[in-house]
Tab-separated table of N, CA and C in Angstrom:
chain	number	residue	atom	x	y	z
T	1	LYS	N	-1.414	-17.789	-159.441
T	1	LYS	CA	-2.373	-16.723	-159.542
T	1	LYS	C	-1.639	-15.413	-159.779
T	2	VAL	N	-1.863	-14.868	-160.942
T	2	VAL	CA	-1.211	-13.602	-161.290
T	2	VAL	C	-2.200	-12.687	-161.996
T	3	PRO	N	-2.032	-11.376	-161.839
T	3	PRO	CA	-2.879	-10.447	-162.574
T	3	PRO	C	-2.439	-10.378	-164.032
T	4	VAL	N	-3.289	-9.849	-164.865
T	4	VAL	CA	-2.990	-9.708	-166.285
T	4	VAL	C	-2.287	-8.381	-166.535
T	5	VAL	N	-1.302	-8.438	-167.385
T	5	VAL	CA	-0.671	-7.228	-167.915
T	5	VAL	C	-0.843	-7.317	-169.420
T	6	GLY	N	-1.477	-6.315	-170.005
T	6	GLY	CA	-1.720	-6.394	-171.434
T	6	GLY	C	-1.876	-5.034	-172.069
T	7	PHE	N	-2.144	-5.074	-173.368
T	7	PHE	CA	-2.314	-3.838	-174.121
T	7	PHE	C	-3.750	-3.345	-174.043
T	8	ARG	N	-3.896	-2.044	-174.015
T	8	ARG	CA	-5.208	-1.393	-174.026
T	8	ARG	C	-5.688	-1.402	-175.480
T	9	ARG	N	-6.326	-2.528	-175.864
T	9	ARG	CA	-6.704	-2.718	-177.262
T	9	ARG	C	-7.858	-3.705	-177.338
T	10	GLY	N	-8.735	-3.495	-178.298
T	10	GLY	CA	-9.845	-4.417	-178.516
T	10	GLY	C	-10.708	-4.546	-177.270
T	11	GLY	N	-11.086	-5.766	-176.953
T	11	GLY	CA	-11.958	-6.022	-175.816
T	11	GLY	C	-11.240	-6.163	-174.490
T	12	ILE	N	-9.926	-6.095	-174.514
T	12	ILE	CA	-9.170	-6.297	-173.278
T	12	ILE	C	-9.574	-5.316	-172.174
T	13	PRO	N	-9.732	-4.017	-172.453
T	13	PRO	CA	-10.128	-3.095	-171.385
T	13	PRO	C	-11.528	-3.369	-170.823
T	14	GLU	N	-12.351	-4.102	-171.555
T	14	GLU	CA	-13.675	-4.457	-171.042
T	14	GLU	C	-13.579	-5.539	-169.970
T	15	VAL	N	-12.509	-6.297	-170.008
T	15	VAL	CA	-12.331	-7.409	-169.069
T	15	VAL	C	-11.369	-7.048	-167.945
T	16	ILE	N	-10.321	-6.327	-168.284
T	16	ILE	CA	-9.293	-5.989	-167.311
T	16	ILE	C	-9.484	-4.548	-166.854
T	17	GLY	N	-9.718	-4.376	-165.567
T	17	GLY	CA	-9.816	-3.041	-164.978
T	17	GLY	C	-8.434	-2.551	-164.623
T	18	ASP	N	-7.926	-1.585	-165.388
T	18	ASP	CA	-6.577	-1.078	-165.159
T	18	ASP	C	-6.420	-0.588	-163.718
T	19	GLU	N	-5.370	-1.060	-163.087
T	19	GLU	CA	-5.045	-0.728	-161.697
T	19	GLU	C	-5.955	-1.425	-160.682
T	20	ARG	N	-6.928	-2.202	-161.141
T	20	ARG	CA	-7.816	-2.925	-160.217
T	20	ARG	C	-7.515	-4.421	-160.234
T	21	ASN	N	-7.568	-5.019	-161.415
T	21	ASN	CA	-7.314	-6.457	-161.497
T	21	ASN	C	-6.252	-6.781	-162.550
T	22	GLY	N	-5.502	-5.779	-162.921
T	22	GLY	CA	-4.423	-5.943	-163.877
T	22	GLY	C	-3.897	-4.589	-164.278
T	23	LEU	N	-2.961	-4.601	-165.198
T	23	LEU	CA	-2.381	-3.359	-165.694
T	23	LEU	C	-2.487	-3.331	-167.213
T	24	LEU	N	-2.870	-2.180	-167.739
T	24	LEU	CA	-2.974	-2.005	-169.179
T	24	LEU	C	-2.008	-0.928	-169.633
T	25	VAL	N	-1.413	-1.148	-170.792
T	25	VAL	CA	-0.538	-0.155	-171.405
T	25	VAL	C	-1.012	0.078	-172.831
T	26	GLU	N	-0.587	1.193	-173.399
T	26	GLU	CA	-1.006	1.517	-174.761
T	26	GLU	C	-0.515	0.448	-175.736
T	27	SER	N	-1.338	0.176	-176.720
T	27	SER	CA	-1.026	-0.843	-177.715
T	27	SER	C	0.336	-0.578	-178.363
T	28	GLY	N	1.175	-1.584	-178.356
T	28	GLY	CA	2.491	-1.488	-178.976
T	28	GLY	C	3.582	-0.919	-178.088
T	29	ASP	N	3.250	-0.460	-176.898
T	29	ASP	CA	4.231	0.136	-175.983
T	29	ASP	C	4.951	-0.974	-175.221
T	30	THR	N	5.970	-1.524	-175.860
T	30	THR	CA	6.671	-2.655	-175.248
T	30	THR	C	7.458	-2.240	-174.009
T	31	GLN	N	7.944	-1.008	-173.981
T	31	GLN	CA	8.647	-0.533	-172.781
T	31	GLN	C	7.668	-0.388	-171.620
T	32	GLY	N	6.459	0.110	-171.918
T	32	GLY	CA	5.428	0.217	-170.886
T	32	GLY	C	5.011	-1.152	-170.384
T	33	LEU	N	4.941	-2.120	-171.308
T	33	LEU	CA	4.595	-3.488	-170.934
T	33	LEU	C	5.654	-4.062	-169.983
T	34	ALA	N	6.915	-3.867	-170.353
T	34	ALA	CA	8.007	-4.353	-169.495
T	34	ALA	C	7.973	-3.667	-168.131
T	35	ALA	N	7.688	-2.370	-168.117
T	35	ALA	CA	7.630	-1.633	-166.850
T	35	ALA	C	6.489	-2.135	-165.970
T	36	ALA	N	5.330	-2.435	-166.586
T	36	ALA	CA	4.186	-2.932	-165.819
T	36	ALA	C	4.502	-4.306	-165.217
T	37	ILE	N	5.119	-5.163	-166.008
T	37	ILE	CA	5.493	-6.496	-165.512
T	37	ILE	C	6.496	-6.360	-164.371
T	38	THR	N	7.496	-5.507	-164.561
T	38	THR	CA	8.511	-5.288	-163.527
T	38	THR	C	7.882	-4.738	-162.255
T	39	ARG	N	6.949	-3.812	-162.425
T	39	ARG	CA	6.259	-3.241	-161.264
T	39	ARG	C	5.607	-4.331	-160.421
T	40	LEU	N	4.910	-5.247	-161.079
T	40	LEU	CA	4.239	-6.309	-160.329
T	40	LEU	C	5.222	-7.331	-159.769
T	41	MET	N	6.304	-7.565	-160.488
T	41	MET	CA	7.322	-8.483	-159.963
T	41	MET	C	7.936	-7.944	-158.679
T	42	ASN	N	8.051	-6.612	-158.602
T	42	ASN	CA	8.707	-5.980	-157.455
T	42	ASN	C	7.760	-5.645	-156.311
T	43	ASP	N	6.471	-5.863	-156.511
T	43	ASP	CA	5.497	-5.523	-155.467
T	43	ASP	C	4.556	-6.711	-155.246
T	44	PRO	N	4.997	-7.681	-154.441
T	44	PRO	CA	4.192	-8.886	-154.239
T	44	PRO	C	2.793	-8.606	-153.696
T	45	GLN	N	2.648	-7.636	-152.817
T	45	GLN	CA	1.317	-7.364	-152.253
T	45	GLN	C	0.367	-6.834	-153.323
T	46	GLU	N	0.853	-5.919	-154.153
T	46	GLU	CA	0.006	-5.409	-155.247
T	46	GLU	C	-0.360	-6.543	-156.206
T	47	ARG	N	0.604	-7.392	-156.500
T	47	ARG	CA	0.376	-8.525	-157.398
T	47	ARG	C	-0.694	-9.460	-156.824
T	48	ILE	N	-0.603	-9.754	-155.544
T	48	ILE	CA	-1.580	-10.635	-154.894
T	48	ILE	C	-2.959	-9.990	-154.878
T	49	THR	N	-3.017	-8.705	-154.530
T	49	THR	CA	-4.299	-7.994	-154.468
T	49	THR	C	-4.971	-7.979	-155.839
T	50	MET	N	-4.208	-7.649	-156.883
T	50	MET	CA	-4.781	-7.626	-158.239
T	50	MET	C	-5.198	-9.019	-158.700
T	51	ALA	N	-4.391	-10.016	-158.370
T	51	ALA	CA	-4.723	-11.388	-158.774
T	51	ALA	C	-6.019	-11.851	-158.109
T	52	GLU	N	-6.191	-11.532	-156.838
T	52	GLU	CA	-7.425	-11.905	-156.144
T	52	GLU	C	-8.621	-11.173	-156.740
T	53	SER	N	-8.445	-9.912	-157.074
T	53	SER	CA	-9.512	-9.139	-157.704
T	53	SER	C	-9.863	-9.721	-159.073
T	54	ALA	N	-8.852	-10.122	-159.828
T	54	ALA	CA	-9.076	-10.715	-161.148
T	54	ALA	C	-9.842	-12.042	-161.031
T	55	ARG	N	-9.461	-12.853	-160.057
T	55	ARG	CA	-10.147	-14.131	-159.865
T	55	ARG	C	-11.609	-13.903	-159.491
T	56	LEU	N	-11.851	-12.974	-158.585
T	56	LEU	CA	-13.210	-12.672	-158.165
T	56	LEU	C	-14.050	-12.169	-159.344
T	57	ARG	N	-13.478	-11.302	-160.154
T	57	ARG	CA	-14.206	-10.800	-161.329
T	57	ARG	C	-14.514	-11.928	-162.298
T	58	ALA	N	-13.557	-12.804	-162.515
T	58	ALA	CA	-13.771	-13.921	-163.431
T	58	ALA	C	-14.892	-14.827	-162.934
T	59	VAL	N	-14.891	-15.119	-161.656
T	59	VAL	CA	-15.904	-16.003	-161.075
T	59	VAL	C	-17.290	-15.363	-161.125
T	60	THR	N	-17.368	-14.071	-160.836
T	60	THR	CA	-18.675	-13.422	-160.769
T	60	THR	C	-19.191	-12.968	-162.129
T	61	GLN	N	-18.301	-12.607	-163.042
T	61	GLN	CA	-18.736	-12.060	-164.326
T	61	GLN	C	-18.726	-13.071	-165.467
T	62	PHE	N	-17.913	-14.098	-165.361
T	62	PHE	CA	-17.720	-14.987	-166.496
T	62	PHE	C	-17.939	-16.459	-166.166
T	63	ASP	N	-18.619	-16.733	-165.072
T	63	ASP	CA	-18.907	-18.103	-164.679
T	63	ASP	C	-19.906	-18.720	-165.666
T	64	ALA	N	-19.544	-19.834	-166.273
T	64	ALA	CA	-20.381	-20.455	-167.300
T	64	ALA	C	-21.745	-20.869	-166.763
T	65	ALA	N	-21.791	-21.443	-165.580
T	65	ALA	CA	-23.073	-21.873	-165.013
T	65	ALA	C	-23.980	-20.677	-164.753
T	66	GLN	N	-23.404	-19.609	-164.235
T	66	GLN	CA	-24.190	-18.405	-163.968
T	66	GLN	C	-24.719	-17.800	-165.271
T	67	LYS	N	-23.895	-17.755	-166.297
T	67	LYS	CA	-24.327	-17.220	-167.598
T	67	LYS	C	-25.429	-18.091	-168.195
T	68	THR	N	-25.305	-19.400	-168.032
T	68	THR	CA	-26.337	-20.308	-168.537
T	68	THR	C	-27.664	-20.051	-167.842
T	69	ARG	N	-27.632	-19.908	-166.529
T	69	ARG	CA	-28.871	-19.612	-165.786
T	69	ARG	C	-29.472	-18.283	-166.223
T	70	ALA	N	-28.637	-17.286	-166.424
T	70	ALA	CA	-29.135	-15.974	-166.858
T	70	ALA	C	-29.793	-16.079	-168.233
T	71	ASN	N	-29.189	-16.833	-169.129
T	71	ASN	CA	-29.786	-17.028	-170.459
T	71	ASN	C	-31.086	-17.805	-170.369
T	72	GLU	N	-31.131	-18.808	-169.511
T	72	GLU	CA	-32.372	-19.573	-169.322
T	72	GLU	C	-33.481	-18.662	-168.813
T	73	ASP	N	-33.132	-17.771	-167.886
T	73	ASP	CA	-34.126	-16.819	-167.382
T	73	ASP	C	-34.664	-15.926	-168.493
T	74	ILE	N	-33.777	-15.465	-169.347
T	74	ILE	CA	-34.210	-14.636	-170.480
T	74	ILE	C	-35.156	-15.418	-171.385
T	75	PHE	N	-34.821	-16.663	-171.668
T	75	PHE	CA	-35.683	-17.478	-172.526
T	75	PHE	C	-37.048	-17.735	-171.866
T	76	ARG	N	-37.023	-17.986	-170.558
T	76	ARG	CA	-38.287	-18.209	-169.849
T	76	ARG	C	-39.191	-16.990	-169.936
T	77	ILE	N	-38.621	-15.822	-169.706
T	77	ILE	CA	-39.399	-14.578	-169.760
T	77	ILE	C	-39.939	-14.352	-171.167
T	78	SER	N	-39.139	-14.618	-172.172
T	78	SER	CA	-39.584	-14.377	-173.551
T	78	SER	C	-40.620	-15.392	-174.009
T	79	MET	N	-40.708	-16.541	-173.347
T	79	MET	CA	-41.686	-17.577	-173.739
T	79	MET	C	-43.051	-17.338	-173.093
T	80	ARG	N	-43.142	-16.419	-172.167
T	80	ARG	CA	-44.414	-16.169	-171.475
T	80	ARG	C	-45.400	-15.479	-172.378
């Protein structure tokens, strides 16, 4: 279980909350990317906290069964 470290580009910032469940750096900033990875390698508690936050977000926001139920609800309402 590890948090995500990635570039602030495309849809990534919509999924990864910088400083909450991962770390984002400017697109193409390889030194910033290395620094973010090093930061988490050197701080196990921060790494664990972010990883747990990332897992919780994934389960609550991107759970396939939950999304299916939400879509079914939308279809039910629209069929009335």
